[in-house]
Coordinates of C-alpha atoms in Angstrom, one line a residue:
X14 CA 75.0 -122.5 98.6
X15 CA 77.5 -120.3 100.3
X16 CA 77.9 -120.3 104.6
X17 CA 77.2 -117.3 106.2
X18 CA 80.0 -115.3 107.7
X19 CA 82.0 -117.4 110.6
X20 CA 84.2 -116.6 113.0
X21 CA 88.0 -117.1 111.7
X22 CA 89.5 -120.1 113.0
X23 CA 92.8 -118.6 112.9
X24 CA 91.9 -114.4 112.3
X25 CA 95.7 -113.3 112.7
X26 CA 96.6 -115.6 109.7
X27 CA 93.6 -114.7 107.4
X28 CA 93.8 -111.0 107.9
X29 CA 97.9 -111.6 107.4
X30 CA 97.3 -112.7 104.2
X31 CA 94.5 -111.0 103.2
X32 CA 96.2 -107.2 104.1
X33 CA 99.8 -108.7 102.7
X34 CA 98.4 -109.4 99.5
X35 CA 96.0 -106.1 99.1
X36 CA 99.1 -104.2 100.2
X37 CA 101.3 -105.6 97.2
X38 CA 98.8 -104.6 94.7
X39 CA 98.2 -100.9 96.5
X40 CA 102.1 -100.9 96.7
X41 CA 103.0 -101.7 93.1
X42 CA 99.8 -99.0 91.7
X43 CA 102.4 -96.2 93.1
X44 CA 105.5 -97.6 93.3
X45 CA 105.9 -96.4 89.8
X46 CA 105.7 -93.0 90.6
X47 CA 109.3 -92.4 91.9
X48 CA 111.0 -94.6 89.6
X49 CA 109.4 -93.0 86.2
X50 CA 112.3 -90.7 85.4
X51 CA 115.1 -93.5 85.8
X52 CA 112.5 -96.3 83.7
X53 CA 112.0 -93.9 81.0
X54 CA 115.4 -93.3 81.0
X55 CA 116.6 -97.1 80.5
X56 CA 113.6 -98.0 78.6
X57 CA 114.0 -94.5 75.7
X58 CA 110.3 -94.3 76.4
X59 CA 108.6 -91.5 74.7
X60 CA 106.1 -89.0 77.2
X61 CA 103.1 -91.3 76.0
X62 CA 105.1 -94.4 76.2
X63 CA 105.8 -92.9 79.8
X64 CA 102.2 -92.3 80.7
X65 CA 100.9 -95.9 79.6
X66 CA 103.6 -97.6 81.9
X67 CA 100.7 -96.8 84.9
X68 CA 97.9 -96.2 82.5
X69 CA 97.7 -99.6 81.1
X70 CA 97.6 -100.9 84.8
X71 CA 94.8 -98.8 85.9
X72 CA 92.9 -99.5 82.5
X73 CA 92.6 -103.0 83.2
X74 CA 92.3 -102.7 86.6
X75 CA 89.1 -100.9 87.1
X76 CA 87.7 -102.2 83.1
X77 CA 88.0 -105.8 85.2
X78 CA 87.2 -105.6 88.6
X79 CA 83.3 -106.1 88.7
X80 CA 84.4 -109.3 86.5
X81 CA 86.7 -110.1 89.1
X82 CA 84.4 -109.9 91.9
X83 CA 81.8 -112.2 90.2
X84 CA 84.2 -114.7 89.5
X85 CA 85.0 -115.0 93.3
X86 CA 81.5 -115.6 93.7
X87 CA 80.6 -118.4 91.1
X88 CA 84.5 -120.5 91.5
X89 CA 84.7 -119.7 95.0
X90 CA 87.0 -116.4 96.2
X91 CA 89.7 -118.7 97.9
X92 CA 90.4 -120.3 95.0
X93 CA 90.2 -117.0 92.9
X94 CA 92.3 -115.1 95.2
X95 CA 95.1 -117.7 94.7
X96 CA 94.6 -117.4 90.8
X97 CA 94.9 -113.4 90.8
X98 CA 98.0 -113.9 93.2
X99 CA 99.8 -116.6 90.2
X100 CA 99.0 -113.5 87.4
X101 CA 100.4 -110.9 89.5
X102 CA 103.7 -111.9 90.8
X103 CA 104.3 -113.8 87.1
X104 CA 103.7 -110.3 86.0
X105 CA 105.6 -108.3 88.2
X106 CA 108.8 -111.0 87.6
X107 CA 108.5 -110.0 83.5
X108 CA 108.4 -106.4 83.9
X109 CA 111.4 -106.7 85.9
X110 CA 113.1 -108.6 83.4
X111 CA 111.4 -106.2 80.3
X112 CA 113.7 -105.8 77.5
X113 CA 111.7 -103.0 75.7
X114 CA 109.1 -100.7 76.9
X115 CA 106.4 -102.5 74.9
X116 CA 107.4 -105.4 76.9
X117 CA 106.9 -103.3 80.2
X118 CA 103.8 -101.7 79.2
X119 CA 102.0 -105.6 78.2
X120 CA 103.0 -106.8 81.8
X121 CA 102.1 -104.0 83.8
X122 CA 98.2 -104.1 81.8
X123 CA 98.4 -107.9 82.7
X124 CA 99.4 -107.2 86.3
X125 CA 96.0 -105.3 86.0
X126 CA 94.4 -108.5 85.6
X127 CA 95.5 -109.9 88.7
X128 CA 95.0 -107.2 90.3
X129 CA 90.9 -107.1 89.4
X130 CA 90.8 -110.4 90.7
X131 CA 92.7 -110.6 94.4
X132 CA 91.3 -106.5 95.0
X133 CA 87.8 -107.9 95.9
X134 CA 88.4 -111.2 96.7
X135 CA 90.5 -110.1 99.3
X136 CA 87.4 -107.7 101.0
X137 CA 85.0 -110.5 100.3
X138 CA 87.3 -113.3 101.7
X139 CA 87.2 -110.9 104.8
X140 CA 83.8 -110.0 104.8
X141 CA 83.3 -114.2 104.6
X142 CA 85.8 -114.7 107.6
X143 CA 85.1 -112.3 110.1
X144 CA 81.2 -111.9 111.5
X145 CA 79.6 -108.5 111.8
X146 CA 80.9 -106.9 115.1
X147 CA 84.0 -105.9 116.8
X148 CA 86.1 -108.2 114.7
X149 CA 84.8 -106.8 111.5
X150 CA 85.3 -103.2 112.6
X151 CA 88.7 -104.2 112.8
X152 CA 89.6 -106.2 110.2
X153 CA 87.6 -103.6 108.1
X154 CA 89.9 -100.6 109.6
X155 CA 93.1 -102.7 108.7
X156 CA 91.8 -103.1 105.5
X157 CA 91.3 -99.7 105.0
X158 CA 94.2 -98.4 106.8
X159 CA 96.0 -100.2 104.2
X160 CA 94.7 -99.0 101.5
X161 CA 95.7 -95.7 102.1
X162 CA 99.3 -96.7 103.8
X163 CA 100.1 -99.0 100.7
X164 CA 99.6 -96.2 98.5
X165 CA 102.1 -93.4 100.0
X166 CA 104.7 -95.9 100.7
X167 CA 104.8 -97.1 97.4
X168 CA 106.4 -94.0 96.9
X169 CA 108.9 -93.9 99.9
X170 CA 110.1 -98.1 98.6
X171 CA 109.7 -96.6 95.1
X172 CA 111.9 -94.1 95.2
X173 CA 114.5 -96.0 97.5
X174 CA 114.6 -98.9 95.3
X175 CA 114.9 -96.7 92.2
X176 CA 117.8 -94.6 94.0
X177 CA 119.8 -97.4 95.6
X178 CA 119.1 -100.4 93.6
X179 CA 117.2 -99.7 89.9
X180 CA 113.5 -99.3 88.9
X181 CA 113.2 -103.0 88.0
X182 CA 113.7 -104.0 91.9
X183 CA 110.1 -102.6 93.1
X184 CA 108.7 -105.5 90.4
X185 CA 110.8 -108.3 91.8
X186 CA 110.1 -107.5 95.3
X187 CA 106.3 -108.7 94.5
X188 CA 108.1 -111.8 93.5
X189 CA 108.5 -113.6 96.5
X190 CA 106.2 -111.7 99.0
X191 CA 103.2 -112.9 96.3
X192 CA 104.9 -116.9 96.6
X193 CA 104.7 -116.8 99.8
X194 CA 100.6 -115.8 100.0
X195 CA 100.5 -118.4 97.2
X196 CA 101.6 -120.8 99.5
X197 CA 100.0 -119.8 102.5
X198 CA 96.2 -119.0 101.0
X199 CA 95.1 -122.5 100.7
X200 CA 96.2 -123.5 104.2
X201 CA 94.8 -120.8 105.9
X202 CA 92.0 -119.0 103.8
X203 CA 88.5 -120.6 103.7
X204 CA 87.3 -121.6 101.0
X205 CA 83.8 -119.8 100.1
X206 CA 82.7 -122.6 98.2
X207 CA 80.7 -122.0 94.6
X208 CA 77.2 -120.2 94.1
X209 CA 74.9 -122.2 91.9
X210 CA 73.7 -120.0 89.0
X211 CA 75.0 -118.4 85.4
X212 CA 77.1 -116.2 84.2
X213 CA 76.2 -112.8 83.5
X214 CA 77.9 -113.1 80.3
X215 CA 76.2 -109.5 78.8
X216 CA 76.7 -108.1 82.0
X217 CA 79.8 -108.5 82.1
X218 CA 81.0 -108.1 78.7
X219 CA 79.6 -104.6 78.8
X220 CA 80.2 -103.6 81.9
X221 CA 84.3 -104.6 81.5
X222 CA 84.1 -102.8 78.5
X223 CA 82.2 -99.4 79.2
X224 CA 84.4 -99.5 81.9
X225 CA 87.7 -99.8 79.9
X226 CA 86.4 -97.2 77.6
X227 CA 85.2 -94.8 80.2
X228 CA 89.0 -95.3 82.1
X229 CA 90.8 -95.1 78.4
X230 CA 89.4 -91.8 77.5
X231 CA 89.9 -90.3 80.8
X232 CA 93.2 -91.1 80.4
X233 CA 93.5 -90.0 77.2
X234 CA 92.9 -86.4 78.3
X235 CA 95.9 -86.0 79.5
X236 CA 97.6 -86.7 76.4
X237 CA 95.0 -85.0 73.9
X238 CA 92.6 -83.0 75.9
X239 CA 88.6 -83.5 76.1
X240 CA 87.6 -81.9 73.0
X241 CA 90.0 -84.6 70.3
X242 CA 88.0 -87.3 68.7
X243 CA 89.5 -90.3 70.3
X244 CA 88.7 -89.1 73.7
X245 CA 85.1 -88.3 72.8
X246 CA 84.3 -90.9 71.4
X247 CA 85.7 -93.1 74.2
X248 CA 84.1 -91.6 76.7
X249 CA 80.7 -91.5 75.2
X250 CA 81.2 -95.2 74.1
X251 CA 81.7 -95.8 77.9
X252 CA 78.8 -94.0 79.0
X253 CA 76.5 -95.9 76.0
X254 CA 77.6 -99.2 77.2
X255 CA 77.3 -98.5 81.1
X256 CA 73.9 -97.5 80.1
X257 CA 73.3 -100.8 78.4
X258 CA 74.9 -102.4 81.4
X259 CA 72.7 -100.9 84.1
X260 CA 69.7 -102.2 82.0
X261 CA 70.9 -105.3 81.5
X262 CA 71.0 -105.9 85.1
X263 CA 67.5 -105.0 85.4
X264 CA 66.2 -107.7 84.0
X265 CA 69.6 -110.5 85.1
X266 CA 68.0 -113.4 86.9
X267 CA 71.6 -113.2 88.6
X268 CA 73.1 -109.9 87.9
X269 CA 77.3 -109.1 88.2
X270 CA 76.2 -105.9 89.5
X271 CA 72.9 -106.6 91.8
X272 CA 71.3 -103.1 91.4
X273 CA 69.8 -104.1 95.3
X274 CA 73.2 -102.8 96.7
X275 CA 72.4 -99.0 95.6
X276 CA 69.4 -99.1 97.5
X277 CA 71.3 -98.4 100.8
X278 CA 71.7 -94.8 101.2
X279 CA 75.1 -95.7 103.3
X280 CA 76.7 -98.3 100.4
X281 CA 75.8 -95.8 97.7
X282 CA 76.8 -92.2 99.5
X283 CA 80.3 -94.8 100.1
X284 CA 80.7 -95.6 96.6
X285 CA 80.3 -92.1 95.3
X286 CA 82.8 -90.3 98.2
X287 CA 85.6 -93.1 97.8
X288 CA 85.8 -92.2 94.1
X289 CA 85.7 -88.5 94.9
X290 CA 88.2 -89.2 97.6
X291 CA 90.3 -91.0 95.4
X292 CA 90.4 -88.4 92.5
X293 CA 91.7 -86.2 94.6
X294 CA 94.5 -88.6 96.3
X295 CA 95.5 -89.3 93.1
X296 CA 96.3 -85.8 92.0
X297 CA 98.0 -85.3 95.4
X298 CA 100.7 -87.9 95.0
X299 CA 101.0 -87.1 91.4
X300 CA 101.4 -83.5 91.4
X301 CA 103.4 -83.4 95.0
X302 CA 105.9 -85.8 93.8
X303 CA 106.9 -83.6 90.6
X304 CA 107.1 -80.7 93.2
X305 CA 109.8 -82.4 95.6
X306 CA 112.0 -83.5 92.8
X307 CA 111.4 -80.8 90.1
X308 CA 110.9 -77.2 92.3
X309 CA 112.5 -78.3 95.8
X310 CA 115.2 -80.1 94.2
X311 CA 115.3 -83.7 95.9
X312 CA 116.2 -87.0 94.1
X313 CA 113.5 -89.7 94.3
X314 CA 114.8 -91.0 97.7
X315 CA 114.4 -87.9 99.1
X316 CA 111.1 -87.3 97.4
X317 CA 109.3 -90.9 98.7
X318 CA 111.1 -90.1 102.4
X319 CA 109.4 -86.3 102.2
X320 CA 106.2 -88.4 102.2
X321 CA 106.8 -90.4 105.8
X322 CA 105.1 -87.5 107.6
X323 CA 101.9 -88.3 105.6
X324 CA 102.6 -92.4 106.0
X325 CA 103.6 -92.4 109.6
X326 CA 100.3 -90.3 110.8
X327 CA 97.5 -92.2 108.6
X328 CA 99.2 -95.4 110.1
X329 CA 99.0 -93.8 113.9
X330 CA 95.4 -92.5 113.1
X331 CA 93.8 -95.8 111.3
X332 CA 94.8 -97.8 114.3
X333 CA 92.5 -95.6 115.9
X334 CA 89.6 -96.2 114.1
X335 CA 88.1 -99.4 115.8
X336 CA 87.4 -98.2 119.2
X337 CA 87.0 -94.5 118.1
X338 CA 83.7 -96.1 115.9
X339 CA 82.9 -98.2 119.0
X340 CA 82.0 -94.6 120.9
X341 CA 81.1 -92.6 117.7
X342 CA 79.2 -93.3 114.7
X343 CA 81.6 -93.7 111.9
X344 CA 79.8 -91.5 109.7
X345 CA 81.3 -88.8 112.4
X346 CA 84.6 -90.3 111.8
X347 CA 84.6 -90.0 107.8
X348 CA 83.4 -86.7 107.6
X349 CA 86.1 -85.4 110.3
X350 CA 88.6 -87.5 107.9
X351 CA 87.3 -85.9 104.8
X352 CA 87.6 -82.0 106.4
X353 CA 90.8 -82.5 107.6
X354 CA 92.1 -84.2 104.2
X355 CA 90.8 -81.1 102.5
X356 CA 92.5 -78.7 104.9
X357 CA 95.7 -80.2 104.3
X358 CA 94.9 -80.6 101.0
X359 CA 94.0 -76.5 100.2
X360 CA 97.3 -75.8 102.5
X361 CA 99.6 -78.0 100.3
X362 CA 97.6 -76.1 96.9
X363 CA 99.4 -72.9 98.3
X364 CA 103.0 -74.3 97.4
X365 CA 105.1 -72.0 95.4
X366 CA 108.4 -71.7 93.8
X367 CA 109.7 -70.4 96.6
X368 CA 108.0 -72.1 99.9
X369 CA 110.1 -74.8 102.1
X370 CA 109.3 -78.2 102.6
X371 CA 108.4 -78.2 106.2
X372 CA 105.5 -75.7 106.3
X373 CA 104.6 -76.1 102.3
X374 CA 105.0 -79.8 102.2
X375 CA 104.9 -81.5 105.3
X376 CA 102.9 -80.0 107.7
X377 CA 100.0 -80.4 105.6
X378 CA 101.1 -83.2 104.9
X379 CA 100.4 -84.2 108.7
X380 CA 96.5 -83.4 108.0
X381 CA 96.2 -85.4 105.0
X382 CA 98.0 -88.4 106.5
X383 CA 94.8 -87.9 109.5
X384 CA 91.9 -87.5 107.4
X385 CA 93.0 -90.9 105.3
X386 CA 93.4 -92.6 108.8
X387 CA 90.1 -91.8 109.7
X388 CA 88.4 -91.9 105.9
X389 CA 89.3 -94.7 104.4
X390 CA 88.2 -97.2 106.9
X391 CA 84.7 -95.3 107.3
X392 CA 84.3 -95.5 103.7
X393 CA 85.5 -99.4 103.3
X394 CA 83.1 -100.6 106.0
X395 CA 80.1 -98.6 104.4
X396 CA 80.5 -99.7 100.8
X397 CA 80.0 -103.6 102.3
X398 CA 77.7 -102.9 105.3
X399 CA 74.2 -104.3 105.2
X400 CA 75.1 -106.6 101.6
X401 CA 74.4 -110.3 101.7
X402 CA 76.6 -112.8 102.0
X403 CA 75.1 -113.9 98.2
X404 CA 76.2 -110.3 96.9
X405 CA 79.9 -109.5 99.2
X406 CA 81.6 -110.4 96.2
X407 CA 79.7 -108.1 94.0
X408 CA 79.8 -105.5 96.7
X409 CA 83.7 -105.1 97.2
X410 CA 83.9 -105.1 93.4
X411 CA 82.0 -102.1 93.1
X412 CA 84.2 -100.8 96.3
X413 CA 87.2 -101.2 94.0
X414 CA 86.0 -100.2 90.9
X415 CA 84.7 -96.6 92.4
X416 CA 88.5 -96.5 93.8
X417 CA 90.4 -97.2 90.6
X418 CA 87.3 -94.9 88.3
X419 CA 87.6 -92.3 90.6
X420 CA 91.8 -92.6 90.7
X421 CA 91.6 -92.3 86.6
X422 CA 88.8 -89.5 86.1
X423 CA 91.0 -87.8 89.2
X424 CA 94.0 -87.6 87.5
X425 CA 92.5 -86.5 84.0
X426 CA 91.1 -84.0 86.1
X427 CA 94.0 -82.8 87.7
X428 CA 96.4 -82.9 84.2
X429 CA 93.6 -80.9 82.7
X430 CA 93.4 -78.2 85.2
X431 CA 97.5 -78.0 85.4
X432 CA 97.1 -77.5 81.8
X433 CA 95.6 -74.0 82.0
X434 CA 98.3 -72.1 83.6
X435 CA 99.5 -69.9 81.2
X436 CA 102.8 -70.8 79.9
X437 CA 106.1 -68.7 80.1
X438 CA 108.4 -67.7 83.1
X439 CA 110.8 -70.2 84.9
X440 CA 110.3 -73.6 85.0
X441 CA 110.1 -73.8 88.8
X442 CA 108.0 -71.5 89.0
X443 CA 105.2 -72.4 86.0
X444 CA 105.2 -75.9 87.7
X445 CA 104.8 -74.5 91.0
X446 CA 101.5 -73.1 89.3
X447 CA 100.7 -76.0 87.9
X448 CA 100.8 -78.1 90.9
X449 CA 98.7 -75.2 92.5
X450 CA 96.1 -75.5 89.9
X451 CA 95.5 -79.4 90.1
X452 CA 96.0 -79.6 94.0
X453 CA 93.3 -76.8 94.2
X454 CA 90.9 -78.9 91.9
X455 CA 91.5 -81.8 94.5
X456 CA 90.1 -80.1 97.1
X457 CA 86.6 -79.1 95.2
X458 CA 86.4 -83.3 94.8
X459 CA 86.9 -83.1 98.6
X460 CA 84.4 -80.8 99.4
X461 CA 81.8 -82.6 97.0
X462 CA 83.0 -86.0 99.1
X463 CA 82.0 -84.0 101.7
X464 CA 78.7 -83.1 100.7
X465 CA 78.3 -86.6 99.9
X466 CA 79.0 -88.2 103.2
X467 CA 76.9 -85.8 104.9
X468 CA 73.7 -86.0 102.6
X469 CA 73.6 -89.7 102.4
X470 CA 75.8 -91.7 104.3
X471 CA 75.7 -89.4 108.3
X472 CA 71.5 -89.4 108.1
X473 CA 71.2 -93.2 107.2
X474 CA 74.2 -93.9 109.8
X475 CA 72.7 -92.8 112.6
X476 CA 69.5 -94.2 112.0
X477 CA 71.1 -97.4 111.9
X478 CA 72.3 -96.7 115.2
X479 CA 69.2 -95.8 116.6
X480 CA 67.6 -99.1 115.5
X481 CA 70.3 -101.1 116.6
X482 CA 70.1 -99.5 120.3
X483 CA 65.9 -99.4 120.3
X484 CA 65.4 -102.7 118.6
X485 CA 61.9 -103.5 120.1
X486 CA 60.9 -100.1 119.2
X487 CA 61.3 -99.8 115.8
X488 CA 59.2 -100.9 113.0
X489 CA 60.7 -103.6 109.8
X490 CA 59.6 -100.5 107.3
X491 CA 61.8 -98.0 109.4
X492 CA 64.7 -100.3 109.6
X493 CA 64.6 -100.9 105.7
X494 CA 64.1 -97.3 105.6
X495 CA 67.5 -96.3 107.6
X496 CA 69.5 -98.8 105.5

């Protein structure tokens, strides 16, 4: 049987090692970005070949987290966490050292593996080590803080790396930073311990592979469209087996996926606006990197450095989070950071050919970097609040997998829209349009994040406030109501 939540014997290690290791595999899913023009460059990789150096991560990424996640629960998430750790820094050190782009693209879809496994262990490891409380709302906000941090630096050590050193050197550098969480987890992590049961072997099998397909096809549209075959067929194959999957765990004694955790208003409204949010973060660094080094002109140093005003202000704002929630609801706090992403966001989609970089690029820049300080927390601490200790593995799998879903239908969704400018004119300038185009799509998925935090997660939110601060008032079928 699995302890309930203690306090941390020693918090500022766990969390240290925790955050380290979530950062590496945030870090390394944009890393790539910035260094794609001198990899395909060494590698003679082909556009596609190109496009399946990140896709293969992300495929196997979200096609395995919800496996991941379970596994933590039945073998015990410290020992899991240290397992995912070994596959991704053995992975990182062979891409490094790939010979061929085939080579390149099998490590990066095996560093995928390792990454399904440490992404939620790590948030159930925390959710195991530090009670509900002020020491959750922190941990929680670091948490999140680095999730959005990890992902626009990538870019900045991406870019330097490829620029000053060679592409191969953002893959090594996971080397030893993941040898020294190897070494550190068992000493300072706890250790969970195993839940008695099966495993959902059908659950699992088709929810790993509806989820594959699903990601595959949505990637695919950016190479084919959504009308070829392949895609169509891939994405309704998804769709079929998710089906399958949600009925499936229906019936599960002990379901992967307890259907239990969409019955809170707050974890399901989180779920759906963290992979809106997502898709549209995605298309931002995409699209905004191309702009930098193919319209303004700067080399991929420059281009990761043009993103510190973003990095620098999400970092600022994040630390902010804990005691702003303390005097706030957070629901108040996620839909602030989800209007002011979108502000920046519709500013940025106004770029042209001929626009500068500090009132194009940067300063709305400066709102994005605020509205991920203050979202992504929000929408971390909701995905997991309320779940049982029995289901925190299953419930920062399904945290994940909305992230890295919403990251690959996002981009589909961005390629596709870029694709109808008309083409003709100069380069610059049809680019310009095309980053227009997808950046402008990204804010509609912010709007509808919008709409989802405000429907679902603000109404339930403060109800759970009002039952916390009238407890001797309320009634057990209100309370289960407000969830």
């Amino acid at each position: 049987m699995k302890r309930a939540p203690t306090t941390a014997a020693r918090p500022a290690a766990i969390l240290a090692i925790i955050l380290a290791s979530y950062f590496m595999i945030l870090l390394d899913n944009s890393v790539i970005f910035t260094a794609l023009p001198s990899l395909q460059a060494e590698l003679l990789l082909s556009t596609g070949e190109l496009s399946w150096i990140q896709d293969a991560y992300t495929l196997v990424f979200g096609g395995l987290l919800l496996l991941g996640a379970r596994a933590g629960d039945l073998l015990g998430r410290r020992r899991v966490f240290v397992f995912g750790l070994v596959v991704f820094s053995l992975a990182s050190l062979l891409i490094g050292l790939a010979p061929a782009g085939w080579f390149a693209i099998a490590g990066r879809a095996v560093q995928g593996v390792g990454a399904a496994i440490v992404a939620p262990a790590s948030l159930s490891l925390l959710t195991a080590s530090f009670p509900e409380g002020r020491e959750r709302i922190r941990a929680v906000s670091l948490y999140g803080a680095t999730a959005g941090i990890g992902a626009s630096l990538g870019l900045v050590v991406g870019g330097a790396l490829a620029h000053w050193i060679s592409w191969r050197a953002g893959f090594f550098v996971n080397v030893p930073i993941g040898a020294l969480m190897i070494a550190l987890a068992p000493r300072f992590l706890p250790e969970t311990g195993r839940a008695r049961g099966r495993f959902d072997v059908p659950g699992a099998l088709t929810a790993t592979l509806g989820v594959g397909a699903l990601v595959f096809g949505i990637i695919h549209t950016a190479e084919a469209g959504w009308n070829e075959p392949v895609t169509t067929m891939a994405v309704s194959a998804g769709a079929v087996l998710l089906a399958v999957f949600v009925l499936i765990e229906r019936k599960a004694a002990q379901p992967i996926m307890p259907l239990r955790l969409f019955a809170s208003r707050r974890r399901t409204g989180a779920y759906v606006a963290r992979f809106l949010y997502l898709g549209a973060m995605i298309g931002f660094f995409f699209f905004t990197t191309q702009y930098m080094q193919e319209v303004l002109g700067f080399n991929p140093l420059q281009a990761g450095i043009g993103f510190l005003p973003m990095t620098a202000v999400n970092f600022a704002v994040a630390m902010s989070i804990p005691p702003l929630v303390r005097r706030m609801p957070g629901s108040a706090a996620l839909l602030a950071g989800i209007l002011i992403t979108l502000a920046g966001m519709f500013w940025l989609s106004r770029a042209g050919a001929d626009s500068s970089y500090g009132t194009a690029v940067a300063l709305p820049m400066i709102l994005i970097g605020a509205g991920q300080g203050l979202a992504f927390a929000p929408l971390t601490s909701f995905g997991i609040a309320g779940a049982p200790a029995a289901d925190a593995g299953a419930a920062s799998g399904l945290v994940n997998t909305f992230h890295q879903v919403g990251t690959c239908l996002g981009l589909g969704i961005a390629v596709a829209a870029a694709a109808t400018v008309p083409a003709g004119g100069p380069a610059t300038g049809q680019l310009a349009a095309q980053v227009s185009a997808a950046l402008t799509t990204g804010s509609v998925l912010l709007l509808l994040a919008l709409a989802v935090s405000a429907a679902l997660i603000l109404p339930a939110d403060l109800a759970a406030r009002r039952i916390r601060e009238t407890p001797a008032t309320v009634s057990v079928p209100q309370a289960a109501h407000a969830r």
